[in-house]
């Protein structure tokens, strides 16, 4: 598979962030409302929600949806 | 939220309120995107309300109910928008697109080049064909839902597939002597 420079950079970024255990998109959806409220309120993120931040750094779709959620909450 | 559970007039009111909140919120959040206008949003909210009702028992009260409902409505909306946007694009088209010479020529320092060469090697030898396809399609911007549709799978399973692929790449690079720090240091513009 031949990759452009941009694609290789993104792949290296993703590999460097990879953890053995990661939550999937369903799990992210079930936790993201609480995560977003804490973020907007400037509250600390408990360890169990750190997996959400990590998932958002990897998953383009969940990250896009999270950005929209923040917009919607700021309505 | 308790009102949504009850089969009463309250339930109708609560549902109508929620519908209005989601419609208004989505309209604003999606204002800069192309979509099928209010008819599209009405459909999305209808679907979202069904999902919300199905999952009511999963709501644990750890956020406001409205925020939770918004997150579900956004997933519904974006899944449909991505589907519309990608419906005529095949997996083949995305994964066999040639990289132009200009993009492919890596003008990089040697350590970085070594990691990239190692990465290409692990991609070639350490991944299954399905993992390669999904990873490549994802790097080229195809949404996981769409990759899943082509592979007869679902978004969660595609996440797991590419997660496994990333783990293999990381292990493969480590086996070749590159540490996590080396990999991180290889990221550049
Ligand atoms: Zn995700």
Coordinates of C-alpha atoms and ligand atoms in Angstrom, one line a residue:
Chain A
X1 CA 0.0 0.0 0.0
X2 CA 1.5 3.3 -1.0
X3 CA 0.9 6.2 1.3
X4 CA 1.3 9.9 0.8
X5 CA 3.5 11.9 3.2
X6 CA 0.4 13.2 4.9
X7 CA -1.1 9.7 5.3
X8 CA 2.2 8.3 6.7
X9 CA 2.4 11.2 9.2
X10 CA -1.2 10.5 10.3
X11 CA -0.5 6.8 10.6
X12 CA 2.6 7.4 12.7
X13 CA 0.6 9.7 15.0
X14 CA -2.1 7.1 15.4
X15 CA 0.4 4.3 16.1
X16 CA 2.2 6.4 18.7
X17 CA -1.1 7.0 20.5
X18 CA -2.2 3.4 20.4
X19 CA -3.0 1.7 23.7
X20 CA -3.6 -2.0 24.4
X21 CA -7.0 -1.2 25.7
X22 CA -9.2 1.4 24.0
X23 CA -12.9 2.0 24.1
X24 CA -15.0 1.7 20.9
X25 CA -17.4 4.2 19.3
X26 CA -20.5 2.9 21.2
X27 CA -18.8 3.2 24.5
X28 CA -17.5 6.6 23.6
X29 CA -21.1 7.7 22.8
X30 CA -22.4 6.4 26.1
X31 CA -19.8 8.5 28.0
X32 CA -19.3 11.6 25.8
X33 CA -22.2 13.7 27.3
X34 CA -20.7 13.5 30.8
X35 CA -17.2 14.2 29.3
X36 CA -18.5 17.3 27.4
X37 CA -20.3 18.7 30.4
X38 CA -17.2 18.4 32.6
X39 CA -15.0 19.9 29.9
X40 CA -17.4 22.9 29.4
X41 CA -17.6 23.4 33.1
X42 CA -13.8 23.3 33.4
X43 CA -14.0 20.3 35.8
X44 CA -11.3 17.7 36.0
X45 CA -11.7 14.6 34.0
X46 CA -11.8 11.4 36.1
X47 CA -9.6 8.4 35.1
X48 CA -12.6 6.5 33.8
X49 CA -13.3 9.3 31.3
X50 CA -9.7 9.6 30.2
X51 CA -10.5 6.8 27.7
X52 CA -13.0 9.2 26.0
X53 CA -10.3 11.9 25.5
X54 CA -8.0 9.2 24.1
X55 CA -10.7 7.8 21.8
X56 CA -11.4 11.3 20.5
X57 CA -7.8 11.8 19.6
X58 CA -7.9 8.6 17.5
X59 CA -11.4 8.4 16.0
X60 CA -12.2 11.1 13.4
X61 CA -15.9 10.5 13.5
X62 CA -16.4 10.6 17.2
X63 CA -14.2 13.6 17.3
X64 CA -16.3 15.4 14.7
X65 CA -19.5 14.4 16.6
X66 CA -18.0 15.7 19.9
X67 CA -17.2 19.1 18.3
X68 CA -20.8 19.3 17.1
X69 CA -22.1 18.4 20.6
X70 CA -20.1 21.2 22.2
X71 CA -21.6 23.6 19.6
X72 CA -25.1 22.3 20.3
X73 CA -24.6 22.6 24.1
X74 CA -23.4 26.2 23.6
X75 CA -26.5 26.7 21.5
Chain B
X1 CA -36.8 12.3 31.9
X2 CA -39.2 10.4 34.2
X3 CA -42.0 11.8 32.1
X4 CA -40.6 10.0 29.0
X5 CA -41.1 6.7 30.8
X6 CA -44.7 7.3 31.8
X7 CA -47.5 6.5 29.3
X8 CA -49.2 9.8 30.0
X9 CA -50.0 13.2 28.7
X10 CA -46.7 14.3 30.4
X11 CA -44.9 11.9 28.1
X12 CA -46.3 13.6 25.0
X13 CA -45.3 17.0 26.3
X14 CA -41.8 15.8 27.3
X15 CA -41.3 14.2 23.9
X16 CA -42.5 17.3 22.1
X17 CA -40.1 19.4 24.2
X18 CA -37.2 17.1 23.4
X19 CA -38.1 17.1 19.7
X20 CA -38.0 20.9 19.6
X21 CA -34.7 21.1 21.5
X22 CA -33.0 18.6 19.2
X23 CA -34.4 20.2 16.1
X24 CA -33.2 23.6 17.1
X25 CA -29.9 22.4 18.3
X26 CA -29.1 20.4 15.2
X27 CA -30.2 23.2 12.9
X28 CA -27.6 25.5 14.6
X29 CA -24.9 22.9 14.9
X30 CA -25.2 21.9 11.2
X31 CA -25.7 25.4 9.9
X32 CA -22.5 25.4 7.9
X33 CA -23.0 22.0 6.3
X34 CA -25.0 21.0 3.3
X35 CA -28.0 18.8 4.1
X36 CA -31.5 18.3 3.0
X37 CA -33.0 21.1 5.0
X38 CA -35.7 20.8 7.6
X39 CA -37.2 17.6 6.1
X40 CA -33.8 15.9 6.7
X41 CA -33.6 17.3 10.2
X42 CA -37.2 16.1 11.0
X43 CA -36.2 12.6 9.9
X44 CA -33.0 12.6 11.9
X45 CA -34.8 13.8 15.1
X46 CA -37.5 11.1 14.6
X47 CA -34.8 8.4 14.3
X48 CA -32.9 9.9 17.2
X49 CA -36.1 9.9 19.4
X50 CA -36.6 6.2 18.7
X51 CA -33.0 5.4 19.6
X52 CA -33.3 7.5 22.8
X53 CA -36.4 5.7 23.8
X54 CA -34.8 2.3 23.1
X55 CA -31.8 3.2 25.2
X56 CA -33.6 5.0 28.0
X57 CA -32.6 2.3 30.5
X58 CA -28.9 2.9 29.6
X59 CA -29.1 6.5 30.7
X60 CA -27.4 6.6 34.1
X61 CA -27.9 10.2 35.0
X62 CA -24.2 11.1 34.8
X63 CA -25.0 14.0 32.5
X64 CA -28.0 16.1 31.9
X65 CA -30.6 14.1 30.0
X66 CA -30.7 16.7 27.2
X67 CA -27.0 16.5 26.7
X68 CA -27.2 12.7 26.4
X69 CA -30.1 13.0 23.9
X70 CA -28.1 15.6 21.9
X71 CA -25.1 13.2 21.6
X72 CA -27.4 10.5 20.2
X73 CA -29.1 12.9 17.8
X74 CA -25.7 14.0 16.5
X75 CA -24.6 10.4 15.9
X76 CA -27.8 9.8 13.9
X77 CA -27.4 13.0 11.9
X78 CA -23.7 12.5 11.1
X79 CA -24.2 8.8 10.2
X80 CA -26.8 9.8 7.7
X81 CA -24.9 12.7 6.3
X82 CA -21.8 10.6 5.9
X83 CA -23.8 7.9 4.2
X84 CA -25.2 10.5 1.7
X85 CA -21.8 11.9 1.0
X86 CA -20.1 8.6 0.5
X87 CA -22.9 6.5 -1.0
X88 CA -21.4 6.4 -4.5
X89 CA -17.8 5.9 -3.5
X90 CA -16.4 2.3 -3.5
X91 CA -13.8 1.0 -1.1
X92 CA -11.7 0.1 -4.1
X93 CA -11.7 3.6 -5.4
X94 CA -10.4 4.9 -2.1
X95 CA -7.8 2.3 -1.5
X96 CA -6.3 2.0 -5.0
X97 CA -6.0 5.7 -5.7
X98 CA -2.4 6.4 -6.7
X99 CA -0.3 8.6 -4.6
X100 CA 1.2 11.4 -6.8
X101 CA 5.0 11.4 -7.1
X102 CA 5.2 14.8 -5.4
X103 CA 3.3 13.5 -2.4
X104 CA 5.2 10.2 -2.3
X105 CA 8.7 11.7 -2.3
X106 CA 9.7 11.8 1.3
X107 CA 12.1 14.6 2.0
X108 CA 13.0 13.5 5.5
X109 CA 15.9 13.0 7.8
X110 CA 17.4 9.5 8.0
X111 CA 16.0 8.3 11.4
X112 CA 12.6 9.3 10.4
X113 CA 13.0 7.7 7.1
X114 CA 14.1 4.5 8.8
X115 CA 10.9 4.4 10.9
X116 CA 8.8 5.1 7.8
X117 CA 10.5 2.3 5.9
X118 CA 10.0 0.0 8.9
X119 CA 6.4 1.0 9.1
X120 CA 5.9 0.1 5.4
X121 CA 7.5 -3.2 6.0
X122 CA 5.3 -4.0 9.0
X123 CA 2.2 -2.9 7.0
X124 CA 3.2 -5.3 4.3
X125 CA 4.1 -8.3 6.4
X126 CA 2.3 -7.9 9.7
X127 CA -1.3 -6.9 8.7
X128 CA -4.1 -8.9 7.2
X129 CA -5.5 -7.7 3.9
X130 CA -8.7 -6.6 5.7
X131 CA -6.7 -4.6 8.2
X132 CA -4.7 -3.0 5.5
X133 CA -7.8 -2.0 3.5
X134 CA -9.6 -0.6 6.5
X135 CA -6.6 1.3 7.8
X136 CA -5.9 2.8 4.3
X137 CA -9.5 3.7 3.7
X138 CA -9.6 5.4 7.1
X139 CA -6.4 7.4 6.4
X140 CA -8.0 8.6 3.2
X141 CA -11.0 9.9 5.1
X142 CA -13.6 7.2 4.5
X143 CA -15.8 7.1 7.6
X144 CA -15.8 3.8 9.6
X145 CA -19.6 3.4 9.0
X146 CA -18.9 3.4 5.2
X147 CA -16.0 1.0 5.5
X148 CA -18.2 -1.2 7.5
X149 CA -21.0 -1.1 4.9
X150 CA -18.5 -2.2 2.2
X151 CA -17.1 -5.0 4.4
X152 CA -20.5 -6.1 5.7
X153 CA -19.5 -5.1 9.2
X154 CA -20.3 -2.3 11.7
X155 CA -18.5 0.8 13.1
X156 CA -17.5 -0.8 16.3
X157 CA -16.0 -3.8 14.6
X158 CA -14.1 -1.6 12.2
X159 CA -12.7 0.3 15.1
X160 CA -11.6 -2.9 16.7
X161 CA -10.1 -4.0 13.3
X162 CA -8.0 -0.9 12.9
X163 CA -7.1 -0.9 16.6
X164 CA -5.7 -4.4 16.2
X165 CA -3.8 -3.2 13.1
X166 CA -2.3 -0.2 15.1
X167 CA -1.3 -2.5 17.9
X168 CA 0.4 -4.8 15.4
X169 CA 2.2 -1.9 13.8
X170 CA 3.4 -0.7 17.2
X171 CA 4.6 -4.1 18.2
X172 CA 6.2 -4.6 14.8
X173 CA 8.1 -1.4 15.1
X174 CA 9.1 -2.2 18.6
X175 CA 10.4 -5.6 17.4
X176 CA 12.5 -3.8 14.9
X177 CA 14.0 -1.7 17.7
X178 CA 12.0 1.4 17.6
X179 CA 10.6 2.6 20.9
X180 CA 7.4 4.5 21.5
X181 CA 9.5 7.7 21.9
X182 CA 11.1 7.1 18.5
X183 CA 7.7 6.7 16.9
X184 CA 6.4 9.9 18.6
X185 CA 9.6 11.8 17.5
X186 CA 8.9 10.7 13.9
X187 CA 5.8 12.9 13.7
X188 CA 6.6 16.0 11.7
X189 CA 4.9 18.4 9.3
Ligands
LIG1 ZN1 -15.2 6.5 17.6

